[in-house]
GROMACS .gro file of C-alpha atoms in nm:
model
   63
    1MET     CA    1  10.927   8.647   8.259
    2ARG     CA    2  10.808   8.958   8.354
    3LYS     CA    3  10.583   9.042   8.627
    4MET     CA    4  10.275   9.177   8.714
    5VAL     CA    5   9.992   9.343   8.959
    6ASP     CA    6   9.597   9.387   8.943
    7CYS     CA    7   9.428   9.633   9.145
    8ARG     CA    8   9.178   9.440   9.053
    9ASP     CA    9   9.280   9.153   9.280
   10TYR     CA   10   9.278   9.372   9.600
   11PRO     CA   11   8.917   9.495   9.660
   12SER     CA   12   8.931   9.884   9.717
   13GLU     CA   13   8.661  10.185   9.777
   14MET     CA   14   8.786  10.326   9.419
   15ASN     CA   15   8.746  10.055   9.222
   16CYS     CA   16   9.065  10.042   9.108
   17THR     CA   17   9.203   9.942   8.797
   18LEU     CA   18   9.499  10.011   8.719
   19VAL     CA   19   9.785   9.734   8.605
   20ILE     CA   20  10.153   9.710   8.603
   21ALA     CA   21  10.381   9.517   8.452
   22GLY     CA   22  10.776   9.490   8.423
   23GLU     CA   23  11.049   9.325   8.571
   24GLU     CA   24  11.035   9.247   8.928
   25GLU     CA   25  11.199   9.550   9.090
   26GLU     CA   26  10.999   9.758   8.867
   27VAL     CA   27  10.647   9.655   8.966
   28VAL     CA   28  10.800   9.603   9.354
   29ARG     CA   29  10.870   9.978   9.331
   30ALA     CA   30  10.540  10.175   9.082
   31ALA     CA   31  10.293   9.967   9.277
   32SER     CA   32  10.451  10.103   9.672
   33GLU     CA   33  10.420  10.381   9.490
   34HIS     CA   34  10.071  10.361   9.373
   35ALA     CA   35   9.950  10.223   9.662
   36VAL     CA   36  10.085  10.497   9.901
   37SER     CA   37   9.977  10.813   9.648
   38VAL     CA   38   9.666  10.637   9.566
   39HIS     CA   39   9.530  10.433   9.901
   40GLY     CA   40   9.718  10.591  10.138
   41HIS     CA   41   9.898  10.343  10.287
   42MET     CA   42  10.230  10.374  10.405
   43ASP     CA   43  10.564  10.279  10.193
   44SER     CA   44  10.733  10.004  10.470
   45PRO     CA   45  10.969   9.709  10.369
   46GLU     CA   46  10.616   9.503  10.527
   47LEU     CA   47  10.499   9.688  10.227
   48ARG     CA   48  10.758   9.593   9.912
   49GLU     CA   49  10.782   9.252  10.086
   50GLN     CA   50  10.386   9.220  10.042
   51ILE     CA   51  10.373   9.335   9.710
   52ARG     CA   52  10.641   9.135   9.603
   53SER     CA   53  10.410   8.787   9.789
   54THR     CA   54  10.108   8.868   9.533
   55LEU     CA   55  10.305   8.947   9.215
   56LYS     CA   56  10.220   8.679   8.929
   57ASP     CA   57  10.423   8.600   8.603
   58GLU     CA   58  10.250   8.770   8.321
   59VAL     CA   59  10.104   8.626   8.055
   60PRO     CA   60  10.208   8.731   7.683
   61GLN     CA   61   9.899   8.897   7.511
   62HIS     CA   62   9.976   8.750   7.155
   63ALA     CA   63   9.707   8.907   6.880
   0.00000   0.00000   0.00000
């Protein structure tokens, strides 16, 4: 099952609305890069583990 992370779950001054979905490792990598480049976090194993711990299962959207 694909995983997802949604910036709307983490209030910020930017009111970021980005959603990242994919395989777990892809999402952790992309979300950590986003957290560093957009939100000013420092990339670290702790950041990646924090992101990993908040991943949700993606709910498929059917038309």
